Amino acid sequence: MDGEGQQILARALNLSADEIALLIDQLLASLDKPDAAVDALWRREIEDRVKAYQAGHIGSVALEQVLAKYRN
């Protein structure tokens, strides 16, 4: 990291926890660039899963059951 980056980091570390969290959120969001090809693939995947569910080919799992699996 260059000198300017070090200065920004030093200033950021003096922020409150809430301000740091907001800064991190904004920095991460700035890295998230839309990708039309990936979005199209996910849209197709979602549509396929919904159709499979509606046709009875796949089932669902209750949220509590999923959460319980990862709590234990």
Short mmCIF file of C-alpha atoms in Angstrom, two decimals:
data_model
loop_
_atom_site.label_atom_id
_atom_site.label_comp_id
_atom_site.label_asym_id
_atom_site.label_seq_id
_atom_site.Cartn_x
_atom_site.Cartn_y
_atom_site.Cartn_z
CA MET A 1 0.00 0.00 0.00
CA ASP A 2 1.37 3.40 -0.90
CA GLY A 3 1.71 6.39 1.41
CA GLU A 4 -1.73 7.75 0.57
CA GLY A 5 -3.29 4.36 1.27
CA GLN A 6 -1.51 4.21 4.63
CA GLN A 7 -2.83 7.68 5.51
CA ILE A 8 -6.38 6.68 4.59
CA LEU A 9 -6.06 3.50 6.66
CA ALA A 10 -4.74 5.43 9.67
CA ARG A 11 -7.65 7.87 9.46
CA ALA A 12 -10.16 5.04 9.01
CA LEU A 13 -8.88 3.25 12.12
CA ASN A 14 -9.76 6.33 14.17
CA LEU A 15 -13.44 6.09 13.18
CA SER A 16 -16.12 4.57 15.38
CA ALA A 17 -17.05 0.93 14.85
CA ASP A 18 -20.27 1.98 13.11
CA GLU A 19 -18.40 4.33 10.78
CA ILE A 20 -15.83 1.64 9.97
CA ALA A 21 -18.61 -0.83 9.18
CA LEU A 22 -20.29 1.70 6.89
CA LEU A 23 -16.98 2.47 5.18
CA ILE A 24 -16.28 -1.23 4.65
CA ASP A 25 -19.78 -1.73 3.25
CA GLN A 26 -19.32 1.11 0.79
CA LEU A 27 -15.86 -0.07 -0.27
CA LEU A 28 -17.11 -3.61 -0.87
CA ALA A 29 -20.11 -2.31 -2.81
CA SER A 30 -17.75 -0.35 -5.04
CA LEU A 31 -16.11 -3.65 -6.06
CA ASP A 32 -19.41 -5.29 -6.99
CA LYS A 33 -19.74 -4.57 -10.68
CA PRO A 34 -22.81 -5.91 -12.51
CA ASP A 35 -22.13 -8.78 -14.90
CA ALA A 36 -24.99 -9.32 -17.35
CA ALA A 37 -23.81 -12.83 -18.27
CA VAL A 38 -23.70 -13.98 -14.64
CA ASP A 39 -27.05 -12.31 -13.93
CA ALA A 40 -28.59 -14.15 -16.90
CA LEU A 41 -27.21 -17.49 -15.67
CA TRP A 42 -28.63 -16.93 -12.19
CA ARG A 43 -31.99 -15.84 -13.63
CA ARG A 44 -32.14 -19.08 -15.64
CA GLU A 45 -31.13 -21.15 -12.60
CA ILE A 46 -33.84 -19.53 -10.48
CA GLU A 47 -36.48 -20.07 -13.16
CA ASP A 48 -35.45 -23.73 -13.52
CA ARG A 49 -35.62 -24.29 -9.77
CA VAL A 50 -39.05 -22.65 -9.47
CA LYS A 51 -40.39 -24.78 -12.34
CA ALA A 52 -38.95 -27.94 -10.78
CA TYR A 53 -40.54 -27.05 -7.42
CA GLN A 54 -43.90 -26.28 -8.99
CA ALA A 55 -43.80 -29.56 -10.92
CA GLY A 56 -43.08 -31.47 -7.72
CA HIS A 57 -39.63 -32.62 -8.79
CA ILE A 58 -37.96 -30.97 -5.81
CA GLY A 59 -39.19 -30.08 -2.36
CA SER A 60 -38.48 -27.42 0.19
CA VAL A 61 -36.99 -27.36 3.67
CA ALA A 62 -38.30 -25.20 6.50
CA LEU A 63 -36.01 -22.34 7.51
CA GLU A 64 -35.84 -23.57 11.12
CA GLN A 65 -34.65 -26.97 9.93
CA VAL A 66 -31.87 -25.39 7.86
CA LEU A 67 -30.79 -23.10 10.69
CA ALA A 68 -30.81 -25.97 13.19
CA LYS A 69 -28.44 -27.91 10.95
CA TYR A 70 -25.84 -25.15 11.16
CA ARG A 71 -26.33 -24.34 14.84
CA ASN A 72 -25.33 -27.83 15.93
#
